[in-house]
Amino acid sequence: MGEALRPDVERGATTCVVGNDAVAVDLAERLAGQTTAVLVSPDADVVADADRRGLDARLADVTDPRALEDAGASAADVLVAGFRRDERNILLAQIAKTGFDTGTVVVRLDDPDLRDAFDDIGVETVCVTSVVADELAGRVM
């Protein structure tokens, strides 16, 4: 958990992780020591798990910009769209960039063919498919 923040992300910045699985909770937990991390999820079980870990977790309809705003996403310096579904992450990225004017948006991406769509709106991506394939190939080759 000792990873350093990127130079463009200040210690104490507000980071909003929006997701509904263990990856989102783990990410919020890793960031909590270096940023003001908030986890926003539509899944009550995910929010309860995060609460048990001592995280600031909020239940919200993540497809509704007003609900996201009420959950604190609009005040974030960094927003991570961390769902398994690319369509949901595209919607979140658009809300964050155009509705909230979030400085940095990072998206969990499954389909590498969609990278260009995110590049066009100034959003960073982490393609799970590519990362896993690279890691597996590295173990074999």
mmCIF file of N, CA and C in Angstrom:
data_model
loop_
_atom_site.group_PDB
_atom_site.id
_atom_site.type_symbol
_atom_site.label_atom_id
_atom_site.label_comp_id
_atom_site.label_asym_id
_atom_site.label_seq_id
_atom_site.Cartn_x
_atom_site.Cartn_y
_atom_site.Cartn_z
ATOM 1 N N MET A 1 0.803 -1.198 0.000
ATOM 2 C CA MET A 1 0.000 0.000 0.000
ATOM 3 C C MET A 1 0.843 1.258 0.000
ATOM 4 N N GLY A 2 2.118 1.125 -0.197
ATOM 5 C CA GLY A 2 2.979 2.271 -0.158
ATOM 6 C C GLY A 2 3.218 2.916 -1.501
ATOM 7 N N GLU A 3 2.377 2.666 -2.481
ATOM 8 C CA GLU A 3 2.579 3.247 -3.799
ATOM 9 C C GLU A 3 2.504 4.771 -3.719
ATOM 10 N N ALA A 4 3.324 5.407 -4.512
ATOM 11 C CA ALA A 4 3.334 6.871 -4.548
ATOM 12 C C ALA A 4 2.241 7.374 -5.486
ATOM 13 N N LEU A 5 1.737 8.548 -5.173
ATOM 14 C CA LEU A 5 0.761 9.188 -6.038
ATOM 15 C C LEU A 5 1.447 9.728 -7.284
ATOM 16 N N ARG A 6 0.683 9.850 -8.347
ATOM 17 C CA ARG A 6 1.185 10.494 -9.553
ATOM 18 C C ARG A 6 1.524 11.935 -9.234
ATOM 19 N N PRO A 7 2.478 12.496 -9.965
ATOM 20 C CA PRO A 7 2.864 13.897 -9.698
ATOM 21 C C PRO A 7 1.713 14.893 -9.849
ATOM 22 N N ASP A 8 0.728 14.590 -10.702
ATOM 23 C CA ASP A 8 -0.370 15.533 -10.910
ATOM 24 C C ASP A 8 -1.533 15.338 -9.932
ATOM 25 N N VAL A 9 -1.398 14.382 -8.995
ATOM 26 C CA VAL A 9 -2.428 14.158 -7.979
ATOM 27 C C VAL A 9 -1.836 14.518 -6.627
ATOM 28 N N GLU A 10 -2.400 15.528 -6.002
ATOM 29 C CA GLU A 10 -1.873 16.006 -4.731
ATOM 30 C C GLU A 10 -2.324 15.114 -3.581
ATOM 31 N N ARG A 11 -1.412 14.941 -2.597
ATOM 32 C CA ARG A 11 -1.776 14.235 -1.370
ATOM 33 C C ARG A 11 -2.940 15.001 -0.748
ATOM 34 N N GLY A 12 -3.965 14.282 -0.334
ATOM 35 C CA GLY A 12 -5.145 14.919 0.236
ATOM 36 C C GLY A 12 -6.217 15.232 -0.789
ATOM 37 N N ALA A 13 -5.928 15.001 -2.070
ATOM 38 C CA ALA A 13 -6.937 15.210 -3.107
ATOM 39 C C ALA A 13 -8.121 14.275 -2.828
ATOM 40 N N THR A 14 -9.264 14.626 -3.341
ATOM 41 C CA THR A 14 -10.433 13.766 -3.191
ATOM 42 C C THR A 14 -10.526 12.849 -4.399
ATOM 43 N N THR A 15 -10.535 11.550 -4.114
ATOM 44 C CA THR A 15 -10.662 10.545 -5.162
ATOM 45 C C THR A 15 -11.964 9.796 -4.954
ATOM 46 N N CYS A 16 -12.767 9.723 -5.987
ATOM 47 C CA CYS A 16 -14.037 9.004 -5.930
ATOM 48 C C CYS A 16 -13.914 7.752 -6.785
ATOM 49 N N VAL A 17 -14.063 6.595 -6.151
ATOM 50 C CA VAL A 17 -14.055 5.322 -6.858
ATOM 51 C C VAL A 17 -15.500 4.882 -6.984
ATOM 52 N N VAL A 18 -15.954 4.697 -8.206
ATOM 53 C CA VAL A 18 -17.333 4.291 -8.443
ATOM 54 C C VAL A 18 -17.300 2.878 -9.015
ATOM 55 N N GLY A 19 -17.877 1.933 -8.272
ATOM 56 C CA GLY A 19 -17.849 0.545 -8.725
ATOM 57 C C GLY A 19 -18.694 -0.342 -7.840
ATOM 58 N N ASN A 20 -18.720 -1.619 -8.188
ATOM 59 C CA ASN A 20 -19.599 -2.528 -7.450
ATOM 60 C C ASN A 20 -18.983 -3.900 -7.199
ATOM 61 N N ASP A 21 -17.659 -3.928 -7.010
ATOM 62 C CA ASP A 21 -17.055 -5.220 -6.736
ATOM 63 C C ASP A 21 -15.821 -5.070 -5.857
ATOM 64 N N ALA A 22 -15.144 -6.184 -5.615
ATOM 65 C CA ALA A 22 -13.986 -6.197 -4.731
ATOM 66 C C ALA A 22 -12.854 -5.320 -5.259
ATOM 67 N N VAL A 23 -12.722 -5.188 -6.562
ATOM 68 C CA VAL A 23 -11.673 -4.340 -7.131
ATOM 69 C C VAL A 23 -11.889 -2.893 -6.701
ATOM 70 N N ALA A 24 -13.110 -2.416 -6.771
ATOM 71 C CA ALA A 24 -13.412 -1.035 -6.383
ATOM 72 C C ALA A 24 -13.137 -0.811 -4.900
ATOM 73 N N VAL A 25 -13.551 -1.768 -4.063
ATOM 74 C CA VAL A 25 -13.334 -1.634 -2.617
ATOM 75 C C VAL A 25 -11.840 -1.659 -2.313
ATOM 76 N N ASP A 26 -11.106 -2.581 -2.927
ATOM 77 C CA ASP A 26 -9.668 -2.669 -2.691
ATOM 78 C C ASP A 26 -8.960 -1.394 -3.142
ATOM 79 N N LEU A 27 -9.352 -0.866 -4.285
ATOM 80 C CA LEU A 27 -8.749 0.367 -4.778
ATOM 81 C C LEU A 27 -9.009 1.523 -3.812
ATOM 82 N N ALA A 28 -10.249 1.675 -3.370
ATOM 83 C CA ALA A 28 -10.577 2.742 -2.422
ATOM 84 C C ALA A 28 -9.761 2.589 -1.140
ATOM 85 N N GLU A 29 -9.584 1.361 -0.695
ATOM 86 C CA GLU A 29 -8.800 1.111 0.517
ATOM 87 C C GLU A 29 -7.334 1.501 0.313
ATOM 88 N N ARG A 30 -6.778 1.169 -0.854
ATOM 89 C CA ARG A 30 -5.388 1.535 -1.156
ATOM 90 C C ARG A 30 -5.202 3.048 -1.227
ATOM 91 N N LEU A 31 -6.191 3.739 -1.763
ATOM 92 C CA LEU A 31 -6.094 5.189 -1.931
ATOM 93 C C LEU A 31 -6.369 5.960 -0.645
ATOM 94 N N ALA A 32 -7.076 5.335 0.284
ATOM 95 C CA ALA A 32 -7.523 6.040 1.491
ATOM 96 C C ALA A 32 -6.379 6.605 2.320
ATOM 97 N N GLY A 33 -5.222 5.995 2.284
ATOM 98 C CA GLY A 33 -4.114 6.506 3.064
ATOM 99 C C GLY A 33 -3.430 7.712 2.460
ATOM 100 N N GLN A 34 -3.650 7.944 1.177
ATOM 101 C CA GLN A 34 -2.946 9.024 0.487
ATOM 102 C C GLN A 34 -3.860 10.114 -0.051
ATOM 103 N N THR A 35 -5.123 9.798 -0.211
ATOM 104 C CA THR A 35 -6.092 10.778 -0.689
ATOM 105 C C THR A 35 -7.330 10.687 0.196
ATOM 106 N N THR A 36 -8.229 11.621 0.019
ATOM 107 C CA THR A 36 -9.536 11.490 0.639
ATOM 108 C C THR A 36 -10.349 10.631 -0.312
ATOM 109 N N ALA A 37 -10.460 9.351 0.016
ATOM 110 C CA ALA A 37 -11.105 8.400 -0.887
ATOM 111 C C ALA A 37 -12.558 8.172 -0.487
ATOM 112 N N VAL A 38 -13.412 8.190 -1.490
ATOM 113 C CA VAL A 38 -14.835 7.921 -1.309
ATOM 114 C C VAL A 38 -15.209 6.830 -2.291
ATOM 115 N N LEU A 39 -15.890 5.796 -1.809
ATOM 116 C CA LEU A 39 -16.403 4.741 -2.679
ATOM 117 C C LEU A 39 -17.891 4.979 -2.872
ATOM 118 N N VAL A 40 -18.331 5.011 -4.109
ATOM 119 C CA VAL A 40 -19.748 5.158 -4.430
ATOM 120 C C VAL A 40 -20.166 3.924 -5.206
ATOM 121 N N SER A 41 -21.249 3.292 -4.741
ATOM 122 C CA SER A 41 -21.698 2.058 -5.386
ATOM 123 C C SER A 41 -23.215 1.954 -5.338
ATOM 124 N N PRO A 42 -23.797 1.299 -6.355
ATOM 125 C CA PRO A 42 -25.230 1.039 -6.330
ATOM 126 C C PRO A 42 -25.561 -0.242 -5.556
ATOM 127 N N ASP A 43 -24.543 -0.923 -5.070
ATOM 128 C CA ASP A 43 -24.702 -2.227 -4.430
ATOM 129 C C ASP A 43 -24.552 -2.096 -2.913
ATOM 130 N N ALA A 44 -25.625 -2.345 -2.179
ATOM 131 C CA ALA A 44 -25.620 -2.198 -0.719
ATOM 132 C C ALA A 44 -24.612 -3.131 -0.057
ATOM 133 N N ASP A 45 -24.403 -4.327 -0.608
ATOM 134 C CA ASP A 45 -23.436 -5.261 -0.025
ATOM 135 C C ASP A 45 -22.007 -4.736 -0.173
ATOM 136 N N VAL A 46 -21.707 -4.115 -1.297
ATOM 137 C CA VAL A 46 -20.376 -3.543 -1.521
ATOM 138 C C VAL A 46 -20.157 -2.382 -0.551
ATOM 139 N N VAL A 47 -21.153 -1.552 -0.374
ATOM 140 C CA VAL A 47 -21.050 -0.428 0.552
ATOM 141 C C VAL A 47 -20.860 -0.944 1.981
ATOM 142 N N ALA A 48 -21.595 -1.978 2.355
ATOM 143 C CA ALA A 48 -21.457 -2.552 3.701
ATOM 144 C C ALA A 48 -20.053 -3.130 3.905
ATOM 145 N N ASP A 49 -19.508 -3.805 2.892
ATOM 146 C CA ASP A 49 -18.148 -4.347 2.983
ATOM 147 C C ASP A 49 -17.146 -3.218 3.176
ATOM 148 N N ALA A 50 -17.300 -2.161 2.403
ATOM 149 C CA ALA A 50 -16.396 -1.019 2.521
ATOM 150 C C ALA A 50 -16.527 -0.359 3.891
ATOM 151 N N ASP A 51 -17.741 -0.236 4.380
ATOM 152 C CA ASP A 51 -17.954 0.336 5.716
ATOM 153 C C ASP A 51 -17.240 -0.490 6.783
ATOM 154 N N ARG A 52 -17.328 -1.813 6.683
ATOM 155 C CA ARG A 52 -16.648 -2.694 7.640
ATOM 156 C C ARG A 52 -15.140 -2.482 7.632
ATOM 157 N N ARG A 53 -14.603 -2.073 6.484
ATOM 158 C CA ARG A 53 -13.167 -1.815 6.366
ATOM 159 C C ARG A 53 -12.798 -0.395 6.795
ATOM 160 N N GLY A 54 -13.789 0.358 7.218
ATOM 161 C CA GLY A 54 -13.529 1.716 7.692
ATOM 162 C C GLY A 54 -13.451 2.755 6.594
ATOM 163 N N LEU A 55 -13.979 2.439 5.417
ATOM 164 C CA LEU A 55 -13.933 3.362 4.292
ATOM 165 C C LEU A 55 -15.164 4.257 4.265
ATOM 166 N N ASP A 56 -15.030 5.395 3.639
ATOM 167 C CA ASP A 56 -16.162 6.288 3.388
ATOM 168 C C ASP A 56 -16.873 5.737 2.157
ATOM 169 N N ALA A 57 -17.992 5.060 2.377
ATOM 170 C CA ALA A 57 -18.714 4.410 1.277
ATOM 171 C C ALA A 57 -20.148 4.914 1.249
ATOM 172 N N ARG A 58 -20.618 5.173 0.037
ATOM 173 C CA ARG A 58 -21.948 5.761 -0.126
ATOM 174 C C ARG A 58 -22.737 5.005 -1.186
ATOM 175 N N LEU A 59 -23.990 4.743 -0.873
ATOM 176 C CA LEU A 59 -24.899 4.061 -1.777
ATOM 177 C C LEU A 59 -25.567 5.095 -2.676
ATOM 178 N N ALA A 60 -25.532 4.856 -4.003
ATOM 179 C CA ALA A 60 -26.145 5.815 -4.925
ATOM 180 C C ALA A 60 -26.466 5.146 -6.255
ATOM 181 N N ASP A 61 -27.452 5.694 -6.935
ATOM 182 C CA ASP A 61 -27.750 5.310 -8.311
ATOM 183 C C ASP A 61 -26.703 5.996 -9.183
ATOM 184 N N VAL A 62 -25.729 5.231 -9.641
ATOM 185 C CA VAL A 62 -24.585 5.818 -10.343
ATOM 186 C C VAL A 62 -24.893 6.233 -11.774
ATOM 187 N N THR A 63 -26.093 5.970 -12.238
ATOM 188 C CA THR A 63 -26.485 6.434 -13.571
ATOM 189 C C THR A 63 -27.207 7.778 -13.509
ATOM 190 N N ASP A 64 -27.438 8.277 -12.296
ATOM 191 C CA ASP A 64 -28.144 9.533 -12.086
ATOM 192 C C ASP A 64 -27.143 10.607 -11.637
ATOM 193 N N PRO A 65 -26.879 11.600 -12.479
ATOM 194 C CA PRO A 65 -25.908 12.633 -12.109
ATOM 195 C C PRO A 65 -26.209 13.318 -10.782
ATOM 196 N N ARG A 66 -27.465 13.548 -10.472
ATOM 197 C CA ARG A 66 -27.816 14.202 -9.203
ATOM 198 C C ARG A 66 -27.472 13.301 -8.018
ATOM 199 N N ALA A 67 -27.738 12.002 -8.150
ATOM 200 C CA ALA A 67 -27.400 11.064 -7.069
ATOM 201 C C ALA A 67 -25.888 10.987 -6.888
ATOM 202 N N LEU A 68 -25.149 11.004 -7.987
ATOM 203 C CA LEU A 68 -23.686 11.019 -7.904
ATOM 204 C C LEU A 68 -23.198 12.296 -7.225
ATOM 205 N N GLU A 69 -23.816 13.401 -7.584
ATOM 206 C CA GLU A 69 -23.444 14.675 -6.963
ATOM 207 C C GLU A 69 -23.718 14.640 -5.463
ATOM 208 N N ASP A 70 -24.890 14.134 -5.080
ATOM 209 C CA ASP A 70 -25.250 14.039 -3.663
ATOM 210 C C ASP A 70 -24.290 13.114 -2.904
ATOM 211 N N ALA A 71 -23.728 12.119 -3.596
ATOM 212 C CA ALA A 71 -22.780 11.190 -2.978
ATOM 213 C C ALA A 71 -21.369 11.762 -2.913
ATOM 214 N N GLY A 72 -21.151 12.929 -3.500
ATOM 215 C CA GLY A 72 -19.846 13.582 -3.429
ATOM 216 C C GLY A 72 -18.974 13.440 -4.654
ATOM 217 N N ALA A 73 -19.446 12.761 -5.675
ATOM 218 C CA ALA A 73 -18.629 12.538 -6.870
ATOM 219 C C ALA A 73 -18.298 13.834 -7.608
ATOM 220 N N SER A 74 -19.174 14.810 -7.542
ATOM 221 C CA SER A 74 -18.934 16.055 -8.281
ATOM 222 C C SER A 74 -17.795 16.877 -7.686
ATOM 223 N N ALA A 75 -17.457 16.628 -6.429
ATOM 224 C CA ALA A 75 -16.387 17.381 -5.772
ATOM 225 C C ALA A 75 -15.032 16.696 -5.891
ATOM 226 N N ALA A 76 -14.988 15.549 -6.540
ATOM 227 C CA ALA A 76 -13.741 14.780 -6.630
ATOM 228 C C ALA A 76 -12.748 15.424 -7.589
ATOM 229 N N ASP A 77 -11.477 15.375 -7.198
ATOM 230 C CA ASP A 77 -10.399 15.795 -8.085
ATOM 231 C C ASP A 77 -10.094 14.699 -9.102
ATOM 232 N N VAL A 78 -10.292 13.451 -8.668
ATOM 233 C CA VAL A 78 -10.058 12.273 -9.502
ATOM 234 C C VAL A 78 -11.268 11.365 -9.365
ATOM 235 N N LEU A 79 -11.769 10.853 -10.479
ATOM 236 C CA LEU A 79 -12.850 9.883 -10.448
ATOM 237 C C LEU A 79 -12.395 8.634 -11.184
ATOM 238 N N VAL A 80 -12.604 7.483 -10.547
ATOM 239 C CA VAL A 80 -12.302 6.199 -11.164
ATOM 240 C C VAL A 80 -13.623 5.509 -11.451
ATOM 241 N N ALA A 81 -13.895 5.231 -12.718
ATOM 242 C CA ALA A 81 -15.074 4.466 -13.118
ATOM 243 C C ALA A 81 -14.641 3.011 -13.174
ATOM 244 N N GLY A 82 -15.042 2.241 -12.166
ATOM 245 C CA GLY A 82 -14.475 0.918 -11.996
ATOM 246 C C GLY A 82 -15.421 -0.250 -12.152
ATOM 247 N N PHE A 83 -16.421 -0.122 -13.001
ATOM 248 C CA PHE A 83 -17.342 -1.235 -13.228
ATOM 249 C C PHE A 83 -16.787 -2.214 -14.251
ATOM 250 N N ARG A 84 -17.292 -3.435 -14.227
ATOM 251 C CA ARG A 84 -16.920 -4.433 -15.235
ATOM 252 C C ARG A 84 -17.553 -4.115 -16.583
ATOM 253 N N ARG A 85 -18.632 -3.387 -16.584
ATOM 254 C CA ARG A 85 -19.361 -3.071 -17.818
ATOM 255 C C ARG A 85 -18.855 -1.776 -18.420
ATOM 256 N N ASP A 86 -18.297 -1.868 -19.610
ATOM 257 C CA ASP A 86 -17.748 -0.697 -20.290
ATOM 258 C C ASP A 86 -18.803 0.382 -20.518
ATOM 259 N N GLU A 87 -20.034 -0.010 -20.826
ATOM 260 C CA GLU A 87 -21.095 0.954 -21.109
ATOM 261 C C GLU A 87 -21.340 1.854 -19.895
ATOM 262 N N ARG A 88 -21.331 1.252 -18.705
ATOM 263 C CA ARG A 88 -21.555 2.035 -17.490
ATOM 264 C C ARG A 88 -20.377 2.982 -17.254
ATOM 265 N N ASN A 89 -19.163 2.503 -17.524
ATOM 266 C CA ASN A 89 -17.983 3.337 -17.335
ATOM 267 C C ASN A 89 -17.943 4.497 -18.330
ATOM 268 N N ILE A 90 -18.411 4.262 -19.546
ATOM 269 C CA ILE A 90 -18.494 5.344 -20.540
ATOM 270 C C ILE A 90 -19.437 6.436 -20.032
ATOM 271 N N LEU A 91 -20.588 6.028 -19.519
ATOM 272 C CA LEU A 91 -21.558 6.989 -18.983
ATOM 273 C C LEU A 91 -20.951 7.774 -17.820
ATOM 274 N N LEU A 92 -20.301 7.076 -16.895
ATOM 275 C CA LEU A 92 -19.677 7.758 -15.755
ATOM 276 C C LEU A 92 -18.596 8.736 -16.199
ATOM 277 N N ALA A 93 -17.788 8.324 -17.167
ATOM 278 C CA ALA A 93 -16.724 9.205 -17.667
ATOM 279 C C ALA A 93 -17.319 10.467 -18.274
ATOM 280 N N GLN A 94 -18.390 10.322 -19.036
ATOM 281 C CA GLN A 94 -19.035 11.487 -19.648
ATOM 282 C C GLN A 94 -19.619 12.417 -18.589
ATOM 283 N N ILE A 95 -20.253 11.836 -17.567
ATOM 284 C CA ILE A 95 -20.811 12.656 -16.489
ATOM 285 C C ILE A 95 -19.698 13.412 -15.777
ATOM 286 N N ALA A 96 -18.602 12.704 -15.462
ATOM 287 C CA ALA A 96 -17.499 13.327 -14.721
ATOM 288 C C ALA A 96 -16.825 14.437 -15.522
ATOM 289 N N LYS A 97 -16.595 14.188 -16.806
ATOM 290 C CA LYS A 97 -15.878 15.175 -17.623
ATOM 291 C C LYS A 97 -16.757 16.359 -18.022
ATOM 292 N N THR A 98 -17.993 16.102 -18.396
ATOM 293 C CA THR A 98 -18.835 17.193 -18.894
ATOM 294 C C THR A 98 -19.749 17.784 -17.835
ATOM 295 N N GLY A 99 -20.273 16.950 -16.956
ATOM 296 C CA GLY A 99 -21.201 17.448 -15.934
ATOM 297 C C GLY A 99 -20.512 17.984 -14.703
ATOM 298 N N PHE A 100 -19.412 17.346 -14.298
ATOM 299 C CA PHE A 100 -18.726 17.738 -13.069
ATOM 300 C C PHE A 100 -17.398 18.439 -13.323
ATOM 301 N N ASP A 101 -16.889 18.403 -14.530
ATOM 302 C CA ASP A 101 -15.599 19.005 -14.868
ATOM 303 C C ASP A 101 -14.469 18.440 -13.999
ATOM 304 N N THR A 102 -14.482 17.120 -13.808
ATOM 305 C CA THR A 102 -13.471 16.432 -13.004
ATOM 306 C C THR A 102 -12.143 16.478 -13.735
ATOM 307 N N GLY A 103 -11.083 16.807 -13.025
ATOM 308 C CA GLY A 103 -9.765 16.958 -13.638
ATOM 309 C C GLY A 103 -9.220 15.680 -14.231
ATOM 310 N N THR A 104 -9.226 14.605 -13.454
ATOM 311 C CA THR A 104 -8.675 13.333 -13.913
ATOM 312 C C THR A 104 -9.744 12.253 -13.803
ATOM 313 N N VAL A 105 -9.983 11.568 -14.897
ATOM 314 C CA VAL A 105 -10.925 10.450 -14.915
ATOM 315 C C VAL A 105 -10.177 9.233 -15.445
ATOM 316 N N VAL A 106 -10.228 8.157 -14.661
ATOM 317 C CA VAL A 106 -9.578 6.908 -15.034
ATOM 318 C C VAL A 106 -10.659 5.836 -15.105
ATOM 319 N N VAL A 107 -10.646 5.061 -16.189
ATOM 320 C CA VAL A 107 -11.701 4.091 -16.437
ATOM 321 C C VAL A 107 -11.141 2.676 -16.534
ATOM 322 N N ARG A 108 -11.807 1.777 -15.857
ATOM 323 C CA ARG A 108 -11.553 0.339 -16.012
ATOM 324 C C ARG A 108 -12.255 -0.087 -17.304
ATOM 325 N N LEU A 109 -11.489 -0.665 -18.200
ATOM 326 C CA LEU A 109 -11.995 -0.992 -19.531
ATOM 327 C C LEU A 109 -11.805 -2.478 -19.805
ATOM 328 N N ASP A 110 -12.803 -3.110 -20.361
ATOM 329 C CA ASP A 110 -12.707 -4.524 -20.694
ATOM 330 C C ASP A 110 -12.349 -4.730 -22.162
ATOM 331 N N ASP A 111 -13.008 -3.978 -23.049
ATOM 332 C CA ASP A 111 -12.828 -4.144 -24.493
ATOM 333 C C ASP A 111 -11.785 -3.153 -25.013
ATOM 334 N N PRO A 112 -10.590 -3.648 -25.396
ATOM 335 C CA PRO A 112 -9.541 -2.735 -25.860
ATOM 336 C C PRO A 112 -9.931 -1.932 -27.099
ATOM 337 N N ASP A 113 -10.901 -2.401 -27.856
ATOM 338 C CA ASP A 113 -11.340 -1.675 -29.046
ATOM 339 C C ASP A 113 -12.049 -0.367 -28.703
ATOM 340 N N LEU A 114 -12.421 -0.180 -27.444
ATOM 341 C CA LEU A 114 -13.121 1.042 -27.040
ATOM 342 C C LEU A 114 -12.180 2.136 -26.553
ATOM 343 N N ARG A 115 -10.886 1.867 -26.527
ATOM 344 C CA ARG A 115 -9.926 2.867 -26.022
ATOM 345 C C ARG A 115 -10.064 4.217 -26.729
ATOM 346 N N ASP A 116 -10.243 4.193 -28.043
ATOM 347 C CA ASP A 116 -10.331 5.443 -28.807
ATOM 348 C C ASP A 116 -11.498 6.314 -28.346
ATOM 349 N N ALA A 117 -12.605 5.684 -27.991
ATOM 350 C CA ALA A 117 -13.773 6.448 -27.531
ATOM 351 C C ALA A 117 -13.435 7.228 -26.269
ATOM 352 N N PHE A 118 -12.627 6.650 -25.397
ATOM 353 C CA PHE A 118 -12.238 7.339 -24.165
ATOM 354 C C PHE A 118 -11.175 8.388 -24.432
ATOM 355 N N ASP A 119 -10.258 8.088 -25.340
ATOM 356 C CA ASP A 119 -9.221 9.061 -25.689
ATOM 357 C C ASP A 119 -9.846 10.349 -26.219
ATOM 358 N N ASP A 120 -10.937 10.184 -26.974
ATOM 359 C CA ASP A 120 -11.599 11.337 -27.584
ATOM 360 C C ASP A 120 -12.157 12.315 -26.551
ATOM 361 N N ILE A 121 -12.485 11.827 -25.338
ATOM 362 C CA ILE A 121 -13.031 12.734 -24.329
ATOM 363 C C ILE A 121 -12.012 13.022 -23.212
ATOM 364 N N GLY A 122 -10.767 12.633 -23.422
ATOM 365 C CA GLY A 122 -9.711 12.966 -22.472
ATOM 366 C C GLY A 122 -9.728 12.161 -21.196
ATOM 367 N N VAL A 123 -10.040 10.882 -21.328
ATOM 368 C CA VAL A 123 -10.127 9.990 -20.181
ATOM 369 C C VAL A 123 -9.045 8.925 -20.284
ATOM 370 N N GLU A 124 -8.422 8.618 -19.164
ATOM 371 C CA GLU A 124 -7.405 7.576 -19.133
ATOM 372 C C GLU A 124 -8.071 6.214 -18.940
ATOM 373 N N THR A 125 -7.478 5.184 -19.524
ATOM 374 C CA THR A 125 -8.048 3.844 -19.389
ATOM 375 C C THR A 125 -7.011 2.855 -18.869
ATOM 376 N N VAL A 126 -7.530 1.852 -18.173
ATOM 377 C CA VAL A 126 -6.752 0.681 -17.798
ATOM 378 C C VAL A 126 -7.540 -0.491 -18.352
ATOM 379 N N CYS A 127 -7.003 -1.122 -19.375
ATOM 380 C CA CYS A 127 -7.705 -2.221 -20.034
ATOM 381 C C CYS A 127 -7.383 -3.524 -19.312
ATOM 382 N N VAL A 128 -8.367 -4.052 -18.618
ATOM 383 C CA VAL A 128 -8.201 -5.280 -17.845
ATOM 384 C C VAL A 128 -7.779 -6.427 -18.750
ATOM 385 N N THR A 129 -8.367 -6.523 -19.916
ATOM 386 C CA THR A 129 -8.035 -7.593 -20.843
ATOM 387 C C THR A 129 -6.555 -7.555 -21.200
ATOM 388 N N SER A 130 -6.040 -6.385 -21.531
ATOM 389 C CA SER A 130 -4.632 -6.254 -21.905
ATOM 390 C C SER A 130 -3.702 -6.507 -20.722
ATOM 391 N N VAL A 131 -4.066 -5.990 -19.557
ATOM 392 C CA VAL A 131 -3.221 -6.169 -18.375
ATOM 393 C C VAL A 131 -3.107 -7.644 -18.007
ATOM 394 N N VAL A 132 -4.223 -8.338 -17.995
ATOM 395 C CA VAL A 132 -4.208 -9.767 -17.645
ATOM 396 C C VAL A 132 -3.468 -10.566 -18.710
ATOM 397 N N ALA A 133 -3.727 -10.278 -19.980
ATOM 398 C CA ALA A 133 -3.023 -10.998 -21.053
ATOM 399 C C ALA A 133 -1.513 -10.769 -20.978
ATOM 400 N N ASP A 134 -1.087 -9.526 -20.707
ATOM 401 C CA ASP A 134 0.332 -9.223 -20.579
ATOM 402 C C ASP A 134 0.952 -9.979 -19.407
ATOM 403 N N GLU A 135 0.249 -10.000 -18.282
ATOM 404 C CA GLU A 135 0.751 -10.680 -17.094
ATOM 405 C C GLU A 135 0.872 -12.191 -17.340
ATOM 406 N N LEU A 136 -0.148 -12.765 -17.942
ATOM 407 C CA LEU A 136 -0.108 -14.204 -18.227
ATOM 408 C C LEU A 136 0.989 -14.533 -19.232
ATOM 409 N N ALA A 137 1.117 -13.731 -20.278
ATOM 410 C CA ALA A 137 2.167 -13.968 -21.277
ATOM 411 C C ALA A 137 3.537 -13.858 -20.628
ATOM 412 N N GLY A 138 3.692 -12.891 -19.725
ATOM 413 C CA GLY A 138 4.959 -12.726 -19.040
ATOM 414 C C GLY A 138 5.335 -13.931 -18.179
ATOM 415 N N ARG A 139 4.340 -14.619 -17.694
ATOM 416 C CA ARG A 139 4.605 -15.822 -16.880
ATOM 417 C C ARG A 139 4.944 -17.027 -17.734
ATOM 418 N N VAL A 140 4.499 -17.002 -18.984
ATOM 419 C CA VAL A 140 4.724 -18.134 -19.895
ATOM 420 C C VAL A 140 6.001 -17.940 -20.706
ATOM 421 N N MET A 141 6.269 -16.726 -21.127
ATOM 422 C CA MET A 141 7.376 -16.459 -22.045
ATOM 423 C C MET A 141 8.663 -16.162 -21.307
#
